[in-house]
PDB file of C-alpha atoms in Angstrom:
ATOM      1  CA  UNK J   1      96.370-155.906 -53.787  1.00  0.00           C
ATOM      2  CA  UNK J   2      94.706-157.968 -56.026  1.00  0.00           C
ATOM      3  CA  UNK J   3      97.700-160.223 -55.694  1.00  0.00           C
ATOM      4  CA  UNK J   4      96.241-164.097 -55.299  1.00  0.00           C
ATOM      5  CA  UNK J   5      98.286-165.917 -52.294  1.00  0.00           C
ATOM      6  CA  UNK J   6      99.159-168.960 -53.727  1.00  0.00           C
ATOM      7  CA  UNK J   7     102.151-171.802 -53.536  1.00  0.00           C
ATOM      8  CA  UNK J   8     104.314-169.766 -55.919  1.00  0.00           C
ATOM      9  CA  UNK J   9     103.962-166.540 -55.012  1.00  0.00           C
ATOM     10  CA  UNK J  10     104.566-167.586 -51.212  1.00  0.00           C
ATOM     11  CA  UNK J  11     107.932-169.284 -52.426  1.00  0.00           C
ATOM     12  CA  UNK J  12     109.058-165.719 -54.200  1.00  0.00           C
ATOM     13  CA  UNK J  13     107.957-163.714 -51.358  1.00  0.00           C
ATOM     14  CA  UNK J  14     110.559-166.516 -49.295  1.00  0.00           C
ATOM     15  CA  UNK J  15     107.544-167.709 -47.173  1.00  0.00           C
ATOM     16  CA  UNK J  16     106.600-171.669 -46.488  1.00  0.00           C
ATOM     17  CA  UNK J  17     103.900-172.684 -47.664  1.00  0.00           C
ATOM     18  CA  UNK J  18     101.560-174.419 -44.926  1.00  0.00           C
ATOM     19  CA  UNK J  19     100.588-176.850 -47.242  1.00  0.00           C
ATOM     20  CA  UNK J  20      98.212-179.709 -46.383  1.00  0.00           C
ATOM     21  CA  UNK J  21      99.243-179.666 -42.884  1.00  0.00           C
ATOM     22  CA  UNK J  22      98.303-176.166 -42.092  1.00  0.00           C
ATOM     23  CA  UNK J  23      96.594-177.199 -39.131  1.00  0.00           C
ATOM     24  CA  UNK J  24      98.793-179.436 -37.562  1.00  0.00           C
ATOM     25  CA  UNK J  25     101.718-175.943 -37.838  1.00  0.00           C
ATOM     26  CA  UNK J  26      98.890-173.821 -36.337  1.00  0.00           C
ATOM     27  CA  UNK J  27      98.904-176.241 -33.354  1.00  0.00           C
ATOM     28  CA  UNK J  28     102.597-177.066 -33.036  1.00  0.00           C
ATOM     29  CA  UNK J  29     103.042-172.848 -33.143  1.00  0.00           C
ATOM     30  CA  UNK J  30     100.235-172.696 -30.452  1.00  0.00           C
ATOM     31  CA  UNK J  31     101.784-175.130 -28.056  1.00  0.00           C
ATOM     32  CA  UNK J  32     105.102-173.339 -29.028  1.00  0.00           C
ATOM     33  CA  UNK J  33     103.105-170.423 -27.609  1.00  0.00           C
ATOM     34  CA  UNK J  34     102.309-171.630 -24.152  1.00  0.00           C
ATOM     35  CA  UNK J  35     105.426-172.796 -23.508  1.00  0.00           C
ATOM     36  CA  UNK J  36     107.075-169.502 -23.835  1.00  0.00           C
ATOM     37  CA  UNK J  37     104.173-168.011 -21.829  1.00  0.00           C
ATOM     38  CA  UNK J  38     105.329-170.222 -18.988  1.00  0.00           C
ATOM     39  CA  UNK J  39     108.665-168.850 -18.832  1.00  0.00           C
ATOM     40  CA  UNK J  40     106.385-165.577 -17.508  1.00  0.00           C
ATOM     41  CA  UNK J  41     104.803-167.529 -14.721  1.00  0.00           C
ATOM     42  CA  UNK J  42     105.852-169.570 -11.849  1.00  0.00           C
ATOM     43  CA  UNK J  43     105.484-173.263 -10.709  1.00  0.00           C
ATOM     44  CA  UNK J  44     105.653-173.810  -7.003  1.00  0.00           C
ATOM     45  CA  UNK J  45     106.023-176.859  -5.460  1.00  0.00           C
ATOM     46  CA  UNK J  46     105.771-177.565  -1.750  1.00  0.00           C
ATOM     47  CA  UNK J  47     107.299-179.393   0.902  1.00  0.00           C
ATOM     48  CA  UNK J  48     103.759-180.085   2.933  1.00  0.00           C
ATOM     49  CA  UNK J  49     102.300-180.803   0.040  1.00  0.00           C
ATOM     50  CA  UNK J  50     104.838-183.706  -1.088  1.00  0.00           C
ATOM     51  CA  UNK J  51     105.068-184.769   2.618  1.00  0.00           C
ATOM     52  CA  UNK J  52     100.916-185.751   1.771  1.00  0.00           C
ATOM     53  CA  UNK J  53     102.267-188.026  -0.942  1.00  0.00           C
ATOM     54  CA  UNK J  54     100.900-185.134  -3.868  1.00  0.00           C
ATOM     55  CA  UNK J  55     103.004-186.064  -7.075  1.00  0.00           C
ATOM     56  CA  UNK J  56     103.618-183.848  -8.732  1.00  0.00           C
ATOM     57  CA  UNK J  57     103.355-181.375  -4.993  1.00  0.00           C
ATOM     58  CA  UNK J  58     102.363-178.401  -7.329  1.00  0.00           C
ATOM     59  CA  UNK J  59     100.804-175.553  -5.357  1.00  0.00           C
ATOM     60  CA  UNK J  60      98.053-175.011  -7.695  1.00  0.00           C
ATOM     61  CA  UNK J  61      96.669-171.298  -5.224  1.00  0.00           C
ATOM     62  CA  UNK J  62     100.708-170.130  -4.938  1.00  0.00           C
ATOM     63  CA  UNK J  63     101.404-171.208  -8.908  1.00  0.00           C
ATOM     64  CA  UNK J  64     100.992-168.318 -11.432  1.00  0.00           C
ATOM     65  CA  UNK J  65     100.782-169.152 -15.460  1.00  0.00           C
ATOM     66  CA  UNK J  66     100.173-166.338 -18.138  1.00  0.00           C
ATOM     67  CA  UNK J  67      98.659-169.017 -20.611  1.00  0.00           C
ATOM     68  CA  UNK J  68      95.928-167.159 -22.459  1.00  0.00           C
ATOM     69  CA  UNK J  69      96.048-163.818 -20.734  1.00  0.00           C
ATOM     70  CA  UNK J  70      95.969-160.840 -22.692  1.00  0.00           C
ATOM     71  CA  UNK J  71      94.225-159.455 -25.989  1.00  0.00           C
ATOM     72  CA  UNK J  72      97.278-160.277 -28.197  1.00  0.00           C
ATOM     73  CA  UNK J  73      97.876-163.280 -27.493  1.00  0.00           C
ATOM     74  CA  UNK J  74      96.395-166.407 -28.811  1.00  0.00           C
ATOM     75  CA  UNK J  75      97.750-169.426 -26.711  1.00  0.00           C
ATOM     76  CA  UNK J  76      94.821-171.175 -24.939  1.00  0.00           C
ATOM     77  CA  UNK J  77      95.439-173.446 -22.159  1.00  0.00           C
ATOM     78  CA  UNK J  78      96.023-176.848 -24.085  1.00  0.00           C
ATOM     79  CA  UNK J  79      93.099-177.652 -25.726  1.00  0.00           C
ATOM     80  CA  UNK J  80      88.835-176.860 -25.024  1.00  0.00           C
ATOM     81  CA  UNK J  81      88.523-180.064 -23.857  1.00  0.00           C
ATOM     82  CA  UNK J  82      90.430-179.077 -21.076  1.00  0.00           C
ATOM     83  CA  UNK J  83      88.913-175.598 -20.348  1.00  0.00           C
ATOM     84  CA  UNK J  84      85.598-177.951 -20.452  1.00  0.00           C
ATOM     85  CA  UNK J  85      87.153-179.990 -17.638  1.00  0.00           C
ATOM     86  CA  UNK J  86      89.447-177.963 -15.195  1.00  0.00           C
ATOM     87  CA  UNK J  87      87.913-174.435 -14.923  1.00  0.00           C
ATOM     88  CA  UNK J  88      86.631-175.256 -11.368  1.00  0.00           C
ATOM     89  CA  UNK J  89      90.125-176.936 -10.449  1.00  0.00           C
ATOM     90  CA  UNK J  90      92.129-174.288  -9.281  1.00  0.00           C
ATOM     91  CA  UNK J  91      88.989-172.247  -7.157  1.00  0.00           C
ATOM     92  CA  UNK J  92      88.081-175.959  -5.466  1.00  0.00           C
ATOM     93  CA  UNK J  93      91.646-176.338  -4.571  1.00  0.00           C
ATOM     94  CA  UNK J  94      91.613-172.591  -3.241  1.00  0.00           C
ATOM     95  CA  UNK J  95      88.626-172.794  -1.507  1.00  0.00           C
ATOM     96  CA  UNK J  96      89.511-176.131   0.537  1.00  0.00           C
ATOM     97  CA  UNK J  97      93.263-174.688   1.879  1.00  0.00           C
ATOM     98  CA  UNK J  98      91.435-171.834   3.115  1.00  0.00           C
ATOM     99  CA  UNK J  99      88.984-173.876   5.539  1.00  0.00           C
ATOM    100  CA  UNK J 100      89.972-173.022   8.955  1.00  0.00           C
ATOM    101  CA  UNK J 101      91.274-176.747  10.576  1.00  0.00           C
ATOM    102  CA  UNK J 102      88.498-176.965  13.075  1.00  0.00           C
ATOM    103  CA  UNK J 103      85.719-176.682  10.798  1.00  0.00           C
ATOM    104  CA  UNK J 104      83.466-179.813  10.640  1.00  0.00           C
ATOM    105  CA  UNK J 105      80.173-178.622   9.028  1.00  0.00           C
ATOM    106  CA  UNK J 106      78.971-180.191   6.086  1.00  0.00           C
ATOM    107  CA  UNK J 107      80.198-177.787   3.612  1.00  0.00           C
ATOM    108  CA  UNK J 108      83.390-178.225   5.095  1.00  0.00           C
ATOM    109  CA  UNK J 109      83.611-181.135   4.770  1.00  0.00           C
ATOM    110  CA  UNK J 110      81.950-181.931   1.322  1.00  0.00           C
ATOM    111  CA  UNK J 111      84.905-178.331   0.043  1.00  0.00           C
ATOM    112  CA  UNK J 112      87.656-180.921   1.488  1.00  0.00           C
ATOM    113  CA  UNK J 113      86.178-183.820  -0.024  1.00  0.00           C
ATOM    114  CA  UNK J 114      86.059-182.064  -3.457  1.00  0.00           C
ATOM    115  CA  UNK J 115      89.736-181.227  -3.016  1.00  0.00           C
ATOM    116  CA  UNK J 116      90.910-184.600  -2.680  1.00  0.00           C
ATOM    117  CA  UNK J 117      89.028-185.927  -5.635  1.00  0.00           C
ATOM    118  CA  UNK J 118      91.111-183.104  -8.018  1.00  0.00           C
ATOM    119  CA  UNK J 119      94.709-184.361  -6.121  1.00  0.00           C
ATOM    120  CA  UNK J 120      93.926-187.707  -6.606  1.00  0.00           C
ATOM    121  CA  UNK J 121      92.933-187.068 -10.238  1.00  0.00           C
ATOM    122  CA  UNK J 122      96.243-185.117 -10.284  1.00  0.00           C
ATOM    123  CA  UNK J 123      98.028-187.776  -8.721  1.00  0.00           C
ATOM    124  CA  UNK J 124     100.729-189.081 -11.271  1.00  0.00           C
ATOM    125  CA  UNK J 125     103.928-190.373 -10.373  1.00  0.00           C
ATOM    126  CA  UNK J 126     107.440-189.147 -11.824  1.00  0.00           C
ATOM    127  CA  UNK J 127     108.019-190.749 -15.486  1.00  0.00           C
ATOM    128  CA  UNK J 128     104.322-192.017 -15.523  1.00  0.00           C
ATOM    129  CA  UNK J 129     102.706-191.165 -18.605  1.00  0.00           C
ATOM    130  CA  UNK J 130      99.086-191.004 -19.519  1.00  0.00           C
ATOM    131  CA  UNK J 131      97.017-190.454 -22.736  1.00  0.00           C
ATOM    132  CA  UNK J 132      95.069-187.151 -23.536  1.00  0.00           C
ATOM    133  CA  UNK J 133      92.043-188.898 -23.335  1.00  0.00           C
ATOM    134  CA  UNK J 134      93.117-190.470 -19.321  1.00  0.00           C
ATOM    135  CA  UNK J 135      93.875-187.061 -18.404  1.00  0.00           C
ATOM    136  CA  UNK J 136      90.019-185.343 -19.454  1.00  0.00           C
ATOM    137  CA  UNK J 137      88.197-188.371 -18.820  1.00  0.00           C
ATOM    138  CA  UNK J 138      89.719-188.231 -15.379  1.00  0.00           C
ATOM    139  CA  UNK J 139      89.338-184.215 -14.920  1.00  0.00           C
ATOM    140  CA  UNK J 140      85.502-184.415 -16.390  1.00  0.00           C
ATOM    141  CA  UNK J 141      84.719-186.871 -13.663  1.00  0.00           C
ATOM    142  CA  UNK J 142      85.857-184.565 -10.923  1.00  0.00           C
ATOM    143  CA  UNK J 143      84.271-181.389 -12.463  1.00  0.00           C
ATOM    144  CA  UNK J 144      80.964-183.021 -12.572  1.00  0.00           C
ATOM    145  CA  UNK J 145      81.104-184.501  -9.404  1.00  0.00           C
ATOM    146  CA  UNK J 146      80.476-187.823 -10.589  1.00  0.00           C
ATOM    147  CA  UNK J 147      83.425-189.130  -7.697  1.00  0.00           C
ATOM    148  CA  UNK J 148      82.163-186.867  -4.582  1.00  0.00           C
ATOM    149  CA  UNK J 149      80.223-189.645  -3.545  1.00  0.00           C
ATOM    150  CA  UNK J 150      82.436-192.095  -3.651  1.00  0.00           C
ATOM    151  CA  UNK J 151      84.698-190.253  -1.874  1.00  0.00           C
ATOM    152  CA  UNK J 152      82.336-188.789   0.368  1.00  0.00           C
ATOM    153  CA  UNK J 153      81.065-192.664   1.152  1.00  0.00           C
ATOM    154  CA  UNK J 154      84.115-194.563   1.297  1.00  0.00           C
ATOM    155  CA  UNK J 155      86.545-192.094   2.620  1.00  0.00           C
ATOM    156  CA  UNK J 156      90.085-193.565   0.181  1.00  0.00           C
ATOM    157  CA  UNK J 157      93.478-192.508   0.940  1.00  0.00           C
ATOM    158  CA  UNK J 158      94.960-190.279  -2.082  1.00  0.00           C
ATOM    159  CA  UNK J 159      96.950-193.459  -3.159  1.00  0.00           C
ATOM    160  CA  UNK J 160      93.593-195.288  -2.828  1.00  0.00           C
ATOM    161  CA  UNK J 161      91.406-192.808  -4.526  1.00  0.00           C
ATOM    162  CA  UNK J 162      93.881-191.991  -7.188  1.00  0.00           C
ATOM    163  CA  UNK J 163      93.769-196.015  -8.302  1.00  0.00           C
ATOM    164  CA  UNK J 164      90.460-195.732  -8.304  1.00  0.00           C
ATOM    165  CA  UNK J 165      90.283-193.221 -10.375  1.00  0.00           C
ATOM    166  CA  UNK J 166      92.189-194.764 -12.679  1.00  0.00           C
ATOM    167  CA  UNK J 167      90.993-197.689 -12.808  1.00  0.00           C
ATOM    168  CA  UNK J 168      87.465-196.349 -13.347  1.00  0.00           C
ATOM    169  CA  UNK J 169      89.277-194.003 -16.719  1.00  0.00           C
ATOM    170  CA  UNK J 170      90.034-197.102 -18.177  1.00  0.00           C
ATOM    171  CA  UNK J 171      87.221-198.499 -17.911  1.00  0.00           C
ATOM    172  CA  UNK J 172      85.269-195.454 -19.753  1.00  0.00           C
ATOM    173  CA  UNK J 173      88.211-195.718 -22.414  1.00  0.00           C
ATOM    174  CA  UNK J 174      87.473-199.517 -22.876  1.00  0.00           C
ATOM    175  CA  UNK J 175      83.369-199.253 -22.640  1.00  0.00           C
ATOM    176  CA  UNK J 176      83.296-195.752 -24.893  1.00  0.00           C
ATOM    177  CA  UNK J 177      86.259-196.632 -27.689  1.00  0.00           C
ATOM    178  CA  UNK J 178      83.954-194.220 -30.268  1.00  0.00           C
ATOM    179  CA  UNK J 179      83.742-191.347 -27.944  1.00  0.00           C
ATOM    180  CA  UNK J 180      87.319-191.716 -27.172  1.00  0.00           C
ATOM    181  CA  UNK J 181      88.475-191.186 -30.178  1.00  0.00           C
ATOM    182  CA  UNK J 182      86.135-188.530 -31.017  1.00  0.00           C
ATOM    183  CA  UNK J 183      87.917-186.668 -28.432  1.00  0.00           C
ATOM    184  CA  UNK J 184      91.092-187.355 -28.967  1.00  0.00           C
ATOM    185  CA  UNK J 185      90.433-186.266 -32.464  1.00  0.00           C
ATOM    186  CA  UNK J 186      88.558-182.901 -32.070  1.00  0.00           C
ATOM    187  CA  UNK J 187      89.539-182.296 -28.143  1.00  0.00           C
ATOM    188  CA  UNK J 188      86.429-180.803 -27.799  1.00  0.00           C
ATOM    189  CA  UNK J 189      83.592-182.498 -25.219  1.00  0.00           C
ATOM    190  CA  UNK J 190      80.521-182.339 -27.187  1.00  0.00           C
ATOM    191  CA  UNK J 191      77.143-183.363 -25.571  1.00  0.00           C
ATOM    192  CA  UNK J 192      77.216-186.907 -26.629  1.00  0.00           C
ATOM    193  CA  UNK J 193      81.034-187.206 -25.582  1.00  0.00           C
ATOM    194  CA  UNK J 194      79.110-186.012 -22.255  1.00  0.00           C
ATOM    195  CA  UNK J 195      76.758-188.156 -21.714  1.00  0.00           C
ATOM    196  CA  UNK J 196      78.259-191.023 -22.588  1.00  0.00           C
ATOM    197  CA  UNK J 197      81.328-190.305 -20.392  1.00  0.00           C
ATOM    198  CA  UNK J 198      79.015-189.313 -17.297  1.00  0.00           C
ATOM    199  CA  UNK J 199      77.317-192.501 -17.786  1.00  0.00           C
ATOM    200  CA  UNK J 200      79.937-194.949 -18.061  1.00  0.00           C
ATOM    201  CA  UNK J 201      81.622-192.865 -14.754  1.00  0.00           C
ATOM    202  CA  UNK J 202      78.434-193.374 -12.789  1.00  0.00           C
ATOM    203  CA  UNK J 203      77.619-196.961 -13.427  1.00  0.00           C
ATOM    204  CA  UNK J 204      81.429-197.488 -12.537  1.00  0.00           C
ATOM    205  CA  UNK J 205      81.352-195.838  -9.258  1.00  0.00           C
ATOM    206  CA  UNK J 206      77.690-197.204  -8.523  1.00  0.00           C
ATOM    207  CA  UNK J 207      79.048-200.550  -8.841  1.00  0.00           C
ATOM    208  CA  UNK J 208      81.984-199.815  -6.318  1.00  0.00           C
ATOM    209  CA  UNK J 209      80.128-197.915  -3.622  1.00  0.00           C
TER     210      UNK J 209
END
C-alpha cells in the first residue's frame, strides 16, 4: 500500500515493464488467449460441403469454439469490428441447412439466398491471404444485406458470387482509403465507417445488377 507502481519498482519486484507498447502486449496476450481457447473447441470440416466447392468446407452449425465464453475470461472473438459484422453468420447459415429440400416459398428461398452470400464471402482459397479490412468490408456487406439482391437477381455460382464480392471489397477499399484506415486502426465500425461503407457497397452492386 501506498507503494507507487512505477518502472523501478516493477524491475525489483522482477516484473516487465509494459512500457510504451502496453497496448500492443494487451493485444498480442489477447490473441494468445483465443488461440488457446480453440484448443477447447472443435473445427469440422465436411465432405458435402467441399464437394460444393466451400474453401475452407468449415461446418460453421457442427463447429464449436469457446472464444469469449465464460465470466473469467477475457478473449473476445478477434476484434468488435468483427462482432459488428458476423453475429448473424452462424444463425443464417443454421437456419438455411435446416430448410426442408422441397421448400420453394419465398422465405425459403430468400434463407438460401442469404446463405450463399456468407459462403461466398467465406470463400477463400488455400494460401490466399486477405487484409483485415477485405475480410469486414466483405462480412458488413452480407450482414446488412447490401448483396441479397444481387444475389437474389442474378442468381451467381459461389465461384461467381465470391469474385464478385471481391471485386466489389476492393472497390470500397480504393473509393473509402480514410475509412479504411480508420478501421484498420481502431477495428471498430463507427457510424461514419457505416455509412460510407454501405454506400460505396450499394452504388457498386447497383451498377452491376
Amino acid at each position: 500500500r501506498g507503494i507507487t507502481i512505477t518502472d523501478e519498482v516493477l524491475g525489483k519486484l522482477g516484473i516487465p515493464s509494459p512500457g510504451k507498447n502496453a497496448k500492443e502486449v494487451k493485444l498480442k496476450l489477447q490473441h494468445i488467449d483465443e488461440l488457446i481457447s480453440l484448443s477447447d473447441g472443435q473445427i469440422i470440416l465436411n465432405d458435402k460441403i467441399h464437394e460444393k466447392g466451400n474453401r475452407p468446407a468449415v461446418d460453421s452449425t457442427a463447429s464449436v469454439t469457446r472464444i469469449g465464453i465464460g465470466a473469467d475470461n477475457l478473449a473476445t472473438p478477434s476484434s468488435l469490428a468483427m462482432r459488428q459484422v458476423a453475429a448473424r453468420l452462424r444463425f443464417d447459415l443454421a437456419q438455411a441447412t435446416d430448410i426442408p429440400p422441397d421448400d420453394i416459398s419465398f422465405q425459403a428461398k430468400k434463407q438460401r439466398n442469404r446463405a450463399l452470400v456468407w459462403q461466398s464471402v467465406l470463400q477463400q482459397p488455400w494460401g490466399e491471404q486477405r487484409e483485415y479490412s477485405e475480410q469486414i468490408i466483405g462480412l458488413f456487406g452480407a450482414s446488412e444485406g447490401v448483396f441479397d439482391g444481387y444475389f437474389m437477381d442474378m442468381k451467381p455460382s459461389l465461384s461467381q458470387g465470391s469474385e464478385f464480392i471481391k471485386a466489389a471489397t476492393q472497390c470500397v477499399r480504393s473509393s473509402c482509403q480514410a475509412e479504411v484506415s480508420e478501421l484498420e486502426e481502431h477495428m471498430e465500425i463507427s457510424k461514419k465507417i457505416r455509412d460510407a461503407f454501405r454506400s460505396a457497397l450499394a452504388a457498386y452492386v447497383a451498377e452491376h445488377t
